[in-house]
């Protein structure tokens, strides 16, 4: 008898890649790294050290001293170099040994890896590439003019440790159908555009419950907002939203950025700033930013509670309403292969809008019954 393959897909859960994405990764706001001390950082399955050089610029090196492996992040900064706490060897931002306190001769092999660094939007970034190429200029993190021109309130910034592979977070870009159940938001428009190193989600959302700090809290008053969110590379998203505050439109920027710590965990940054507008004081702007930041963090935590117990699924079963998850992951794959293996299909423009009429009607009917 002819064997028929079962139609059921076995759900075993797939292992995450051991490789980390190529691209710029945000380490957080720059200012806390400029306190005159070196900082160690668990990232990309290893340890790095971050410090400020004599000219004010930032440097990132491998975190373990090539001499005998001490943690450079527990050392000190001497004349813009990081001095190891164990035997005092000093390392400059280029990864060269600049000084050994007890030897005039510096061994030829006394070198360590120096990682490309950039600062933008008051934040610090490190470039990861398993092939150790220099970052191409076209993938540089874009500047938010309003932030750099001092037109915005100070960043409200939080960093959380999330016990999941970071693809779960990136999947959110295309996952049109989780908003209602997980976040109490109804999408009325949901568009994705993937092109080169960028992936965009544009949407119009309605809050169904007003308990997110922006509504009146009685669970009935719906408000809607437009959101445009773009990933620049694998790990840095700028979300631009206009929210209504006491009848005034307030422009806010939300940073959703992450860096992987291990294949199964990542650090998630949520940063918010609002553009100063006439008639809204700085304090009001900051308070509004805080309320939105609190809501954004709560939104992420709703996702986290799903990620914590879910399996990683490389081949999800989808309807036409679920969102272009396969295309998103094809885009995301460009950051996990060697530069020579980036296929045109990973970077060419793809645009898709989910037709939300049927799902919203059905979800409404379910909610009413
Ligand atoms: S281990 Fe760093 S100087 Fe010896
Ligand atoms: Fe979500």
XYZ file of C-alpha atoms and ligand atoms in Angstrom:
374
model
C 0.000 0.000 0.000
C 1.196 3.483 -0.775
C 2.297 5.377 2.272
C 0.634 8.733 2.863
C 2.670 11.275 4.750
C 0.809 12.569 7.787
C -0.480 16.109 7.362
C 0.088 16.916 10.978
C 3.285 18.860 11.623
C 5.203 17.447 14.569
C 5.948 20.205 17.067
C 9.313 19.420 18.574
C 10.743 22.894 18.792
C 13.813 23.909 16.809
C 17.216 24.721 18.248
C 18.333 28.352 17.954
C 21.394 29.144 15.818
C 24.739 29.277 17.594
C 25.706 32.192 15.389
C 24.871 35.814 16.238
C 23.546 38.384 13.801
C 25.820 40.625 11.793
C 25.019 44.263 12.456
C 24.982 47.210 14.804
C 23.752 46.417 18.298
C 22.740 49.069 20.782
C 24.434 48.782 24.182
C 22.233 51.445 25.769
C 22.578 55.164 26.373
C 26.182 56.368 25.970
C 26.361 58.509 29.112
C 26.550 55.693 31.710
C 29.582 54.253 29.853
C 31.412 57.581 30.220
C 31.925 57.474 33.973
C 35.704 57.013 33.880
C 35.515 53.260 34.448
C 35.650 50.247 32.147
C 32.437 48.244 31.818
C 32.190 44.550 31.109
C 29.384 43.283 28.998
C 28.061 39.774 28.410
C 27.077 39.746 24.743
C 27.333 37.464 21.665
C 28.141 34.528 23.947
C 31.312 36.238 25.156
C 32.518 39.113 27.307
C 33.492 42.550 26.012
C 34.870 45.626 27.717
C 33.611 49.126 26.959
C 35.588 52.242 27.889
C 36.120 55.872 27.016
C 39.425 56.919 25.436
C 41.435 60.063 26.140
C 39.854 61.921 23.179
C 36.354 61.187 24.504
C 35.534 58.523 21.900
C 34.365 55.085 22.986
C 36.144 51.768 22.480
C 35.080 48.135 22.751
C 37.580 45.279 23.112
C 37.372 41.588 23.901
C 36.713 41.449 27.608
C 39.390 38.962 28.666
C 42.984 40.135 28.847
C 45.194 38.263 26.304
C 47.962 38.002 28.936
C 46.302 35.624 31.395
C 42.591 36.158 30.937
C 41.565 38.610 33.648
C 38.338 40.554 33.178
C 39.346 43.961 31.802
C 35.977 45.345 32.874
C 37.177 45.111 36.479
C 40.324 47.118 35.698
C 40.860 50.866 35.546
C 41.298 53.494 32.859
C 44.768 55.011 32.665
C 45.424 57.726 30.082
C 42.618 56.501 27.867
C 43.705 52.851 27.945
C 42.131 50.061 29.925
C 44.539 48.680 32.518
C 44.158 45.068 33.521
C 43.565 44.446 37.241
C 45.854 41.368 37.291
C 49.313 42.541 36.088
C 48.564 46.026 34.834
C 48.996 45.602 31.071
C 47.344 48.541 29.322
C 45.238 48.181 26.176
C 44.317 50.993 23.824
C 41.127 51.297 21.755
C 42.810 49.715 18.722
C 43.418 46.569 20.745
C 47.168 47.120 21.036
C 49.115 46.691 24.242
C 50.331 50.212 24.984
C 52.293 49.549 28.155
C 53.494 46.759 30.447
C 54.443 48.147 33.876
C 57.425 45.787 34.305
C 58.685 45.158 30.766
C 60.081 47.573 28.182
C 59.463 44.921 25.523
C 55.903 44.387 24.348
C 55.390 40.928 22.825
C 54.388 40.925 19.162
C 51.331 38.844 19.954
C 50.053 41.256 22.594
C 46.971 42.241 20.591
C 43.288 41.876 21.184
C 40.154 42.319 19.092
C 38.873 45.858 18.791
C 35.198 46.079 17.834
C 33.698 48.819 15.609
C 31.812 51.362 17.691
C 29.427 54.177 16.864
C 27.388 56.672 18.816
C 24.052 57.917 17.565
C 20.928 59.369 19.169
C 22.845 59.543 22.501
C 23.295 55.769 22.354
C 26.285 53.505 21.968
C 26.522 50.730 19.375
C 28.893 47.893 18.677
C 29.141 46.096 15.332
C 29.165 42.336 15.352
C 30.325 40.340 12.346
C 31.573 36.737 12.628
C 33.694 37.454 9.540
C 35.181 40.525 11.284
C 34.562 42.862 8.352
C 34.233 46.585 8.919
C 30.629 47.870 8.906
C 29.519 49.244 5.531
C 28.438 52.903 5.830
C 24.971 52.196 4.422
C 23.973 50.172 7.480
C 24.910 52.931 9.943
C 22.270 53.676 12.554
C 20.271 56.686 11.322
C 20.170 59.871 13.263
C 16.899 61.048 14.779
C 17.244 64.760 14.013
C 14.810 65.891 16.698
C 16.854 64.055 19.328
C 20.214 65.340 18.147
C 18.890 68.925 17.760
C 17.786 68.892 21.379
C 14.104 69.120 20.476
C 13.185 66.117 22.626
C 12.837 65.323 26.300
C 15.596 63.183 27.891
C 15.385 59.479 27.065
C 13.364 57.345 29.415
C 15.416 54.145 29.169
C 15.043 50.623 30.524
C 16.969 47.429 29.869
C 15.557 43.993 30.623
C 17.027 40.525 30.399
C 14.788 38.213 28.350
C 15.176 34.425 28.487
C 14.428 33.675 24.819
C 16.153 33.681 21.447
C 15.869 37.169 19.933
C 14.052 35.934 16.803
C 10.920 35.761 18.950
C 11.135 39.535 19.360
C 11.811 40.181 15.679
C 8.828 37.982 14.665
C 6.608 40.694 16.158
C 7.219 42.820 13.041
C 5.014 40.548 10.934
C 2.783 38.897 13.515
C -0.511 40.638 12.810
C -2.794 38.391 14.803
C -1.362 38.453 18.323
C -2.145 42.087 19.071
C -5.700 41.552 20.185
C -5.271 38.511 22.371
C -1.922 39.420 23.908
C -2.009 43.218 23.971
C -5.686 44.169 23.829
C -5.016 46.128 20.641
C -6.982 45.882 17.444
C -5.042 46.547 14.287
C -7.120 48.289 11.630
C -4.239 48.606 9.183
C -1.148 46.432 9.082
C 1.524 46.897 6.449
C 5.009 45.415 6.183
C 7.833 46.584 3.954
C 11.142 44.718 3.904
C 14.014 46.126 1.892
C 17.824 45.893 2.152
C 18.711 45.888 5.860
C 15.402 47.449 6.898
C 12.085 45.950 7.938
C 9.099 48.186 8.558
C 5.753 47.682 10.207
C 3.156 50.402 9.699
C -0.108 50.149 11.477
C -3.144 51.777 12.920
C -4.104 50.344 16.266
C -7.032 50.758 18.580
C -6.726 50.110 22.259
C -9.603 47.969 23.438
C -8.805 48.348 27.101
C -7.642 51.730 28.266
C -5.474 50.396 31.093
C -2.194 51.304 29.496
C -1.690 54.697 31.068
C -2.919 56.625 28.075
C -6.633 56.031 28.344
C -9.122 56.622 31.116
C -8.676 53.246 32.753
C -12.289 52.100 32.720
C -11.647 49.543 30.036
C -14.041 51.096 27.554
C -12.565 54.223 26.045
C -10.785 53.265 22.879
C -8.101 55.473 21.428
C -6.301 54.866 18.224
C -2.796 55.643 17.148
C -0.654 55.393 14.076
C 2.658 53.696 14.394
C 5.548 53.349 12.014
C 8.359 51.116 13.157
C 11.535 50.238 11.270
C 14.342 47.861 12.085
C 17.690 49.212 10.891
C 19.630 45.976 10.782
C 18.837 42.977 12.958
C 18.503 44.627 16.336
C 17.615 48.340 16.370
C 14.094 49.556 15.750
C 12.875 53.136 15.780
C 9.141 53.424 16.369
C 7.582 56.743 15.537
C 4.125 57.429 16.934
C 1.877 60.418 17.221
C -0.290 60.247 20.309
C -3.014 62.568 21.400
C -2.270 64.295 24.692
C -5.080 66.530 26.002
C -6.098 67.357 22.478
C -2.541 68.018 21.311
C -0.655 65.684 19.006
C 2.627 64.647 20.592
C 5.336 63.041 18.497
C 7.194 60.321 20.291
C 10.057 58.039 19.421
C 10.378 54.623 20.926
C 13.561 52.583 20.618
C 13.107 48.833 20.645
C 16.638 47.469 20.563
C 18.329 44.340 21.750
C 21.580 42.449 21.843
C 21.943 38.698 22.212
C 23.646 37.429 25.359
C 23.466 33.697 24.578
C 21.539 31.760 21.896
C 18.668 31.646 24.382
C 18.691 35.081 25.960
C 18.959 38.723 25.059
C 19.012 42.173 26.617
C 16.048 44.289 25.545
C 16.202 48.084 25.616
C 13.079 50.191 25.605
C 13.758 53.913 25.245
C 11.216 56.696 24.835
C 11.485 60.363 24.103
C 8.833 62.904 23.143
C 9.305 65.923 20.979
C 8.918 69.183 22.844
C 5.893 71.124 21.641
C 4.551 74.491 22.460
C 2.052 74.468 25.278
C 3.373 71.209 26.704
C 6.018 71.729 29.371
C 9.122 69.565 29.584
C 7.771 68.009 32.761
C 4.510 67.131 31.022
C 6.437 65.732 28.067
C 8.610 63.641 30.375
C 5.556 62.433 32.319
C 3.848 61.486 29.072
C 7.020 59.740 27.902
C 7.133 57.822 31.191
C 3.508 56.744 30.870
C 4.115 55.560 27.309
C 7.372 53.861 28.350
C 5.561 52.054 31.148
C 2.883 50.921 28.706
C 5.532 49.827 26.182
C 7.391 47.799 28.808
C 4.138 46.175 29.899
C 3.433 45.366 26.256
C 6.824 43.672 25.918
C 6.266 41.757 29.144
C 3.010 40.407 27.701
C 5.056 39.028 24.806
C 7.753 37.738 27.164
C 5.262 35.635 29.094
C 4.421 33.878 25.800
C 8.093 33.484 24.776
C 9.079 32.003 28.129
C 7.029 28.875 27.605
C 6.766 28.558 23.819
C 8.790 26.361 21.475
C 10.907 27.863 18.724
C 9.183 27.002 15.445
C 11.089 27.360 12.184
C 8.154 26.339 9.979
C 4.945 27.778 11.421
C 1.560 26.850 9.941
C -0.119 30.066 8.784
C -3.350 31.503 7.406
C -3.339 34.434 4.984
C -4.220 36.701 7.917
C -1.286 35.801 10.197
C 1.174 38.170 8.521
C 4.210 37.597 6.252
C 6.294 35.690 8.782
C 8.185 33.628 6.206
C 9.171 36.723 4.238
C 10.244 38.463 7.438
C 12.428 35.548 8.404
C 13.916 35.426 4.917
C 14.835 39.114 5.404
C 16.233 38.341 8.895
C 18.325 35.472 7.530
C 20.635 37.954 5.714
C 22.211 38.760 9.086
C 23.010 35.116 9.855
C 24.867 34.138 6.691
C 28.264 35.220 5.393
C 28.167 38.392 3.304
C 28.938 36.304 0.188
C 25.835 34.192 0.848
C 23.303 37.021 1.155
C 20.775 36.114 -1.560
C 18.833 38.803 -3.474
C 15.579 37.353 -2.093
C 16.705 38.332 1.429
C 17.175 42.002 0.618
C 14.884 42.863 -2.285
C 11.811 44.953 -1.615
C 8.775 43.116 -0.335
C 5.545 44.838 0.563
C 2.453 43.301 2.070
C -0.747 44.473 3.679
C -2.893 42.112 5.706
C -6.573 42.425 4.821
C -7.972 42.746 8.324
C -11.701 42.887 7.540
C -12.467 39.205 7.982
C -10.317 38.572 11.075
C -11.557 41.713 12.837
C -15.177 40.807 12.121
C -14.657 37.290 13.407
C -12.757 38.461 16.490
C -15.516 40.969 17.255
C -18.158 38.267 16.969
C -16.129 36.042 19.321
C -15.762 38.844 21.850
C -19.520 39.534 21.784
C -20.684 35.965 22.167
S 45.934 38.952 32.932
Fe 45.863 40.981 32.269
S 47.795 41.747 32.704
Fe 47.909 39.701 33.328
Fe 3.785 41.721 20.794
